[in-house]
Amino acid sequence: MKRELITERPDWREKANEFGFNFHTMYGEPYWSEDAYYQFSMEEVETLEATTEEIHQMCLQVADKVANSEELLTRFQIPRHCWDFVRDSWKSSQPSLYSRLDLAYDGKGPAKLLENNADTPTSLYESAFFQWIWLEDQINAGNLPQNADQFNSIQEKLIDRFGEMRDKQGMRYLHMTCCQDTQEDRGTVQYLQDCAEEAEIATEFVFIEDIGLGERGELTDLQDQIISNMFKLYPWEFMFREDFSTKLADAGIRWLEPSWKSIISNKALLPMLWEMFPNHPNLLPAYFYDGKVPHTLSRYVIKPLFSREGANIRIVEYGQEIAVADGPYGEEGFIVQEYHPLPKFGDNYTLIGSWLVNDQSAGICIREDKELITQDLSRFYPHIILD
């Protein structure tokens, strides 16, 4: 694994706008970056692939344990009135679409799981589509070898998964939603609409603020159509605390992601994994945090159960706080995880997002930042495979 400099495509901004990648620059800062790329060997990619699928299967074992324990559902801060809703989605094997593991990996030691974005993962469009276009363009321009490849079957697997849901679950029509005023979320949902429609599933978009409640407890769109299948880019922990959360079980909706994903997208997953699979080479020691840090941890990270995009995370080394990120989370409680520094390439700390579609490893994305905590504006860089 190494970081290599490369000439940018002269027309990439025009191409991004043409393809609807409207969030390549956010708040005046570059998000998509292509003045460099990360290079992996096939052996490294196969290692990431196997690791991703093994960790995912361990996460599913945690989901099973938590879904069957009121004590653990409480510890995961899932409201009591949603317990049966979550439990039923697990016991009835409600299908999942996709998720992303965040891994620390330098190509040498084993990859370490930092967290699981199992409910509302973003960076999807740029991972599945735009970095593949970059690869083809750079090969055609002679800036990359003809045999350069990419660990990326995300789009193909998404379309196949939608096709499976059409055939096995009878999903012919799918509502899709996210919040207003979130350009990146809207772009992600638009991309997934394209994938669903490629699989011959008709889609209808509605902002989550515009979803209505019918007389019999059903959820409806702006045309008063009853929603029966819905993809939501909106976290379960938010939905569980909305006024309409008491109606979720009665609404009769097949959700993507299903509500059992609220278990494995929760940072409480991390201490549960460590308890169930102690000393696993791809896990970091992690514990529920009650204000005291285990004496075995001299370097650690404190994370809220529901934190997103690095918010409200603190990194402590030998009693000194070395990094902190503000945010709105923390009332729900915290976990503490051993601090495992991200690999550094030049001045940049590098995080790997490893994608799963239908429980299968599907590709990776790279985010880097000059700060220790990867956040929403950390830069996205493409990658290649070259032996």
Coordinates of C-alpha atoms in Angstrom, one line a residue:
M1 CA 0.0 0.0 0.0
K2 CA 1.5 3.3 -1.0
R3 CA 0.4 6.9 -2.0
E4 CA 1.4 8.0 -5.5
L5 CA 1.2 11.5 -7.1
I6 CA -0.6 11.8 -10.4
T7 CA -1.7 14.5 -12.8
E8 CA -5.4 15.5 -12.4
R9 CA -7.8 15.1 -15.3
P10 CA -8.1 18.6 -16.7
D11 CA -11.9 18.3 -17.1
W12 CA -12.8 16.4 -13.9
R13 CA -14.9 19.2 -12.5
E14 CA -17.0 19.5 -15.6
K15 CA -17.3 15.7 -15.7
A16 CA -18.4 15.7 -12.0
N17 CA -21.1 18.3 -12.7
E18 CA -22.2 16.4 -15.8
F19 CA -22.6 13.2 -13.8
G20 CA -24.4 14.9 -10.9
F21 CA -21.5 14.8 -8.5
N22 CA -22.4 18.2 -7.1
F23 CA -20.7 17.9 -3.7
H24 CA -17.1 17.4 -5.0
T25 CA -16.3 20.7 -3.3
M26 CA -18.0 21.5 0.0
Y27 CA -17.9 24.8 1.9
G28 CA -15.1 26.0 -0.4
E29 CA -13.0 23.0 0.5
P30 CA -12.1 20.2 -1.9
Y31 CA -13.8 16.9 -1.0
W32 CA -12.9 14.8 -4.1
S33 CA -9.2 14.9 -4.7
E34 CA -7.2 13.3 -7.5
D35 CA -3.7 14.8 -7.3
A36 CA -2.7 11.5 -5.8
Y37 CA -4.0 7.9 -5.5
Y38 CA -3.5 4.9 -3.3
Q39 CA -2.0 1.8 -4.7
F40 CA -2.6 -1.7 -3.4
S41 CA -1.3 -5.2 -4.3
M42 CA -3.8 -8.0 -5.0
E43 CA -2.7 -9.7 -1.9
E44 CA -3.5 -6.6 0.2
V45 CA -6.9 -6.4 -1.4
E46 CA -7.6 -10.1 -0.8
T47 CA -6.7 -9.5 2.9
L48 CA -9.1 -6.6 3.1
E49 CA -11.8 -8.6 1.4
A50 CA -11.5 -11.6 3.8
T51 CA -11.2 -9.3 6.9
T52 CA -14.3 -7.4 5.9
E53 CA -16.5 -10.4 5.5
E54 CA -15.2 -12.0 8.7
I55 CA -15.9 -8.9 10.8
H56 CA -19.3 -8.6 9.2
Q57 CA -20.2 -12.1 10.3
M58 CA -19.1 -11.3 13.8
C59 CA -21.3 -8.2 13.8
L60 CA -24.3 -10.4 12.8
Q61 CA -23.6 -12.6 15.8
V62 CA -23.7 -9.5 18.0
A63 CA -27.0 -8.5 16.4
D64 CA -28.5 -11.9 17.3
K65 CA -27.3 -11.6 20.9
V66 CA -28.6 -8.1 21.4
A67 CA -32.0 -8.7 19.6
N68 CA -32.7 -11.4 22.1
S69 CA -31.7 -9.5 25.3
E70 CA -33.8 -6.7 26.9
E71 CA -30.7 -5.8 29.0
L72 CA -28.6 -5.3 25.9
L73 CA -31.3 -3.5 24.0
T74 CA -31.4 -1.1 26.9
R75 CA -27.6 -0.8 26.9
F76 CA -27.7 0.1 23.2
Q77 CA -30.1 2.9 24.0
I78 CA -32.9 1.5 21.8
P79 CA -36.2 2.8 23.3
R80 CA -38.4 0.2 24.9
H81 CA -41.3 0.9 22.6
C82 CA -39.1 -0.1 19.6
W83 CA -37.8 -3.4 21.0
D84 CA -40.4 -5.6 19.3
F85 CA -40.0 -3.7 16.1
V86 CA -36.2 -4.2 16.1
R87 CA -36.4 -7.8 17.3
D88 CA -39.0 -8.8 14.7
S89 CA -36.9 -7.3 11.8
W90 CA -34.0 -9.6 13.0
K91 CA -36.1 -12.7 13.5
S92 CA -37.9 -12.4 10.2
S93 CA -34.5 -11.8 8.4
Q94 CA -35.4 -8.5 6.9
P95 CA -33.0 -8.0 4.0
S96 CA -30.1 -5.5 4.1
L97 CA -28.7 -3.6 1.2
Y98 CA -25.3 -2.3 2.1
S99 CA -22.9 -1.1 4.8
R100 CA -19.3 0.2 5.3
L101 CA -16.7 -0.8 7.8
D102 CA -14.1 1.9 8.7
L103 CA -10.7 0.2 9.0
A104 CA -7.2 1.3 10.0
Y105 CA -4.8 -0.5 7.6
D106 CA -1.3 0.2 6.3
G107 CA -0.8 -2.9 4.2
K108 CA 1.5 -4.5 6.8
G109 CA -0.3 -5.5 10.0
P110 CA -3.9 -6.7 10.3
A111 CA -6.6 -4.2 9.6
K112 CA -8.3 -2.9 12.7
L113 CA -12.0 -2.2 12.9
L114 CA -12.7 1.4 14.1
E115 CA -16.5 1.4 13.6
N116 CA -19.3 0.0 11.5
N117 CA -21.4 2.4 9.3
A118 CA -24.2 -0.2 8.9
D119 CA -27.3 2.1 8.7
T120 CA -26.6 5.3 6.7
P121 CA -23.2 5.0 5.0
T122 CA -22.3 7.8 2.6
S123 CA -19.3 8.2 0.2
L124 CA -21.2 5.7 -1.9
Y125 CA -21.5 7.4 -5.3
E126 CA -17.9 8.5 -5.4
S127 CA -16.8 5.0 -4.3
A128 CA -18.9 3.0 -6.7
F129 CA -19.0 5.2 -9.7
F130 CA -16.8 8.3 -9.9
Q131 CA -13.5 6.7 -8.8
W132 CA -14.1 4.0 -11.5
I133 CA -14.5 6.7 -14.2
W134 CA -11.3 8.3 -12.9
L135 CA -9.5 4.9 -13.3
E136 CA -10.7 4.5 -16.9
D137 CA -9.8 8.1 -17.8
Q138 CA -6.3 7.9 -16.3
I139 CA -5.6 4.6 -18.1
N140 CA -6.8 6.0 -21.4
A141 CA -4.7 9.1 -20.8
G142 CA -1.6 7.0 -20.3
N143 CA -1.1 8.1 -16.7
L144 CA -1.8 4.6 -15.3
P145 CA -0.7 1.2 -16.7
Q146 CA -3.1 -0.7 -18.9
N147 CA -3.3 -3.5 -16.3
A148 CA -4.2 -1.2 -13.4
D149 CA -7.4 -2.3 -11.7
Q150 CA -9.6 -1.2 -8.8
F151 CA -11.2 -3.1 -5.9
N152 CA -14.7 -2.0 -6.9
S153 CA -17.7 -4.2 -7.7
I154 CA -20.1 -2.0 -5.7
Q155 CA -22.4 -0.8 -8.4
E156 CA -22.7 -4.2 -10.0
K157 CA -23.5 -5.8 -6.6
L158 CA -26.0 -3.1 -5.7
I159 CA -27.9 -3.6 -9.0
D160 CA -27.8 -7.4 -8.4
R161 CA -29.1 -7.0 -4.8
F162 CA -32.0 -4.8 -5.9
G163 CA -32.8 -7.4 -8.6
E164 CA -32.8 -10.1 -5.9
M165 CA -35.2 -8.0 -3.8
R166 CA -37.4 -7.6 -6.8
D167 CA -37.6 -11.3 -7.4
K168 CA -37.5 -12.7 -3.9
Q169 CA -39.4 -10.0 -1.9
G170 CA -41.6 -8.8 -4.8
M171 CA -40.2 -5.3 -4.4
R172 CA -41.4 -3.6 -7.6
Y173 CA -41.8 0.0 -6.2
L174 CA -39.5 1.7 -3.8
H175 CA -39.9 5.0 -2.0
M176 CA -36.5 6.7 -1.2
T177 CA -35.9 9.5 1.4
C178 CA -33.4 11.7 3.1
C179 CA -33.5 15.1 4.8
Q180 CA -33.8 18.4 3.1
D181 CA -30.7 20.6 2.7
T182 CA -28.2 17.7 2.6
Q183 CA -26.6 17.8 -0.8
E184 CA -24.4 14.8 -0.2
D185 CA -27.3 12.7 1.1
R186 CA -29.5 13.6 -1.8
G187 CA -26.7 12.7 -4.2
T188 CA -26.3 9.3 -2.6
V189 CA -30.0 8.6 -2.7
Q190 CA -30.2 9.7 -6.4
Y191 CA -27.4 7.3 -7.2
L192 CA -29.3 4.4 -5.4
Q193 CA -32.4 5.4 -7.3
D194 CA -30.5 4.9 -10.5
C195 CA -29.2 1.5 -9.3
A196 CA -32.8 0.4 -8.3
E197 CA -34.2 1.5 -11.6
E198 CA -31.4 -0.4 -13.5
A199 CA -32.8 -3.5 -11.7
E200 CA -36.3 -2.6 -12.9
I201 CA -37.6 -1.3 -9.6
A202 CA -39.6 1.9 -10.0
T203 CA -38.7 4.6 -7.4
E204 CA -40.3 7.7 -5.9
F205 CA -38.4 10.2 -3.9
V206 CA -39.8 12.1 -1.0
F207 CA -38.0 14.2 1.6
I208 CA -38.5 12.7 5.1
E209 CA -40.0 16.0 6.3
D210 CA -42.8 15.5 3.8
I211 CA -43.8 12.0 4.8
G212 CA -47.4 12.0 6.1
L213 CA -49.3 9.7 8.5
G214 CA -52.6 8.2 7.2
E215 CA -55.8 7.5 9.2
R216 CA -54.9 3.8 9.8
G217 CA -51.2 4.5 10.8
E218 CA -49.8 4.0 7.3
L219 CA -47.1 6.4 6.1
T220 CA -47.8 8.3 2.9
D221 CA -46.0 10.5 0.3
L222 CA -47.0 13.9 -1.1
Q223 CA -49.5 12.2 -3.5
D224 CA -51.1 10.3 -0.6
Q225 CA -49.7 7.0 -1.9
I226 CA -49.2 4.5 0.9
I227 CA -45.5 3.6 1.4
S228 CA -44.8 -0.1 1.5
N229 CA -41.1 -0.3 0.7
M230 CA -38.7 2.5 1.7
F231 CA -35.0 3.2 1.5
K232 CA -34.1 5.9 4.1
L233 CA -30.8 7.7 4.5
Y234 CA -31.9 8.8 8.0
P235 CA -30.5 7.1 11.1
W236 CA -32.7 4.7 13.1
E237 CA -31.6 6.3 16.4
F238 CA -33.2 9.6 15.1
M239 CA -36.4 7.8 13.9
F240 CA -36.8 5.9 17.2
R241 CA -37.1 9.3 18.9
E242 CA -39.6 10.9 16.5
D243 CA -43.2 11.4 17.3
F244 CA -44.2 8.8 14.6
S245 CA -41.9 6.1 16.1
T246 CA -44.8 4.5 17.9
K247 CA -46.4 3.9 14.4
L248 CA -43.4 2.2 12.9
A249 CA -44.4 -1.4 13.7
D250 CA -48.0 -0.8 12.3
A251 CA -47.0 1.0 9.1
G252 CA -46.2 -2.3 7.4
I253 CA -43.1 -1.0 5.6
R254 CA -40.1 -3.0 4.4
W255 CA -37.3 -0.7 5.4
L256 CA -33.8 -0.4 3.8
E257 CA -31.9 -0.5 6.0
P258 CA -33.9 -2.8 8.3
S259 CA -34.3 -1.8 11.9
W260 CA -31.9 -4.5 13.2
K261 CA -29.2 -2.4 11.6
S262 CA -29.7 0.0 14.5
I263 CA -27.8 -2.6 16.6
I264 CA -24.6 -2.9 14.5
S265 CA -24.4 0.8 13.5
N266 CA -24.2 1.7 17.2
K267 CA -20.8 2.1 18.8
A268 CA -22.0 -0.2 21.6
L269 CA -21.2 -2.9 19.0
L270 CA -17.5 -2.4 19.6
P271 CA -17.3 -3.5 23.3
M272 CA -19.7 -6.3 22.5
L273 CA -17.4 -7.6 19.7
W274 CA -14.4 -7.4 22.1
E275 CA -16.4 -9.3 24.7
M276 CA -17.5 -12.0 22.3
F277 CA -14.3 -12.3 20.3
P278 CA -11.5 -11.3 22.7
N279 CA -8.1 -10.7 21.3
H280 CA -9.3 -11.1 17.7
P281 CA -6.5 -9.7 15.4
N282 CA -8.9 -7.3 13.6
L283 CA -10.5 -5.9 16.8
L284 CA -9.3 -3.2 19.3
P285 CA -10.0 -3.5 23.0
A286 CA -13.3 -1.7 23.7
Y287 CA -15.5 -1.2 26.8
F288 CA -18.6 0.6 27.9
Y289 CA -17.5 3.8 29.4
D290 CA -18.8 4.8 32.8
G291 CA -16.4 7.6 33.5
K292 CA -13.5 5.3 34.3
V293 CA -11.0 4.0 31.7
P294 CA -9.6 0.5 32.2
H295 CA -6.0 0.7 33.5
T296 CA -4.9 -1.5 30.6
L297 CA -5.5 1.4 28.2
S298 CA -2.9 4.2 28.2
R299 CA -4.0 5.4 24.8
Y300 CA -7.7 5.5 24.0
V301 CA -10.6 7.1 22.2
I302 CA -13.9 8.0 23.8
K303 CA -16.8 7.8 21.4
P304 CA -20.6 8.5 21.8
L305 CA -22.8 5.5 21.0
F306 CA -24.5 7.5 18.2
S307 CA -21.7 9.7 16.8
R308 CA -21.4 10.3 13.1
E309 CA -18.6 11.9 11.0
G310 CA -16.2 11.9 13.9
A311 CA -18.4 14.2 16.0
N312 CA -17.8 14.3 19.8
I313 CA -14.8 12.0 19.7
R314 CA -11.9 12.5 22.1
I315 CA -8.4 10.9 21.7
V316 CA -6.3 10.7 24.9
E317 CA -2.6 9.6 25.0
Y318 CA -0.9 9.0 28.4
G319 CA -3.4 11.3 30.2
Q320 CA -3.2 14.1 27.6
E321 CA -6.0 14.9 25.2
I322 CA -4.4 15.1 21.8
A323 CA -7.6 15.5 19.6
V324 CA -11.2 16.4 20.1
A325 CA -14.2 17.0 17.8
D326 CA -17.3 19.0 18.7
G327 CA -20.8 17.8 17.9
P328 CA -24.3 17.2 19.2
Y329 CA -23.9 13.6 20.6
G330 CA -23.1 12.2 24.0
E331 CA -26.3 12.2 26.1
E332 CA -26.8 8.6 25.1
G333 CA -23.5 7.4 26.7
F334 CA -20.1 6.5 25.5
I335 CA -17.7 3.6 24.8
V336 CA -13.9 3.7 25.1
Q337 CA -11.7 2.0 22.6
E338 CA -8.0 1.5 22.4
Y339 CA -6.4 4.2 20.3
H340 CA -4.9 2.8 17.1
P341 CA -3.3 5.6 15.1
L342 CA -4.3 5.8 11.5
P343 CA -1.4 5.1 9.1
K344 CA 0.3 8.2 7.9
F345 CA 1.4 8.9 4.3
G346 CA 3.4 12.1 4.2
D347 CA 1.3 14.6 6.3
N348 CA -1.9 12.7 5.8
Y349 CA -3.8 10.2 8.1
T350 CA -5.5 7.6 6.0
L351 CA -8.8 5.7 6.7
I352 CA -10.1 2.9 4.6
G353 CA -13.9 2.4 4.1
S354 CA -14.6 -1.2 3.2
W355 CA -18.0 -1.7 1.5
L356 CA -20.4 -4.7 1.8
V357 CA -23.4 -5.3 -0.4
N358 CA -25.6 -8.3 0.5
D359 CA -23.1 -9.5 3.1
Q360 CA -20.3 -9.6 0.5
S361 CA -17.2 -7.5 0.4
A362 CA -17.6 -5.1 -2.6
G363 CA -14.8 -2.5 -2.7
I364 CA -13.1 0.2 -0.8
C365 CA -12.8 4.0 -0.5
I366 CA -10.0 6.1 0.9
R367 CA -10.4 9.2 3.1
E368 CA -7.5 11.2 4.4
D369 CA -7.0 14.2 6.6
K370 CA -4.2 16.2 8.2
E371 CA -6.0 15.9 11.5
L372 CA -6.2 12.7 13.6
I373 CA -10.1 12.5 13.5
T374 CA -11.6 11.7 10.1
Q375 CA -14.7 14.0 9.6
D376 CA -17.3 14.9 7.0
L377 CA -14.9 17.1 4.9
S378 CA -11.9 14.7 5.0
R379 CA -10.7 14.3 1.4
F380 CA -11.7 11.4 -0.8
Y381 CA -8.9 9.8 -2.9
P382 CA -9.2 7.1 -5.5
H383 CA -7.2 3.9 -5.5
I384 CA -5.9 1.2 -7.9
I385 CA -4.7 -2.4 -7.7
L386 CA -1.3 -3.0 -9.3
D387 CA 1.0 -5.9 -8.8

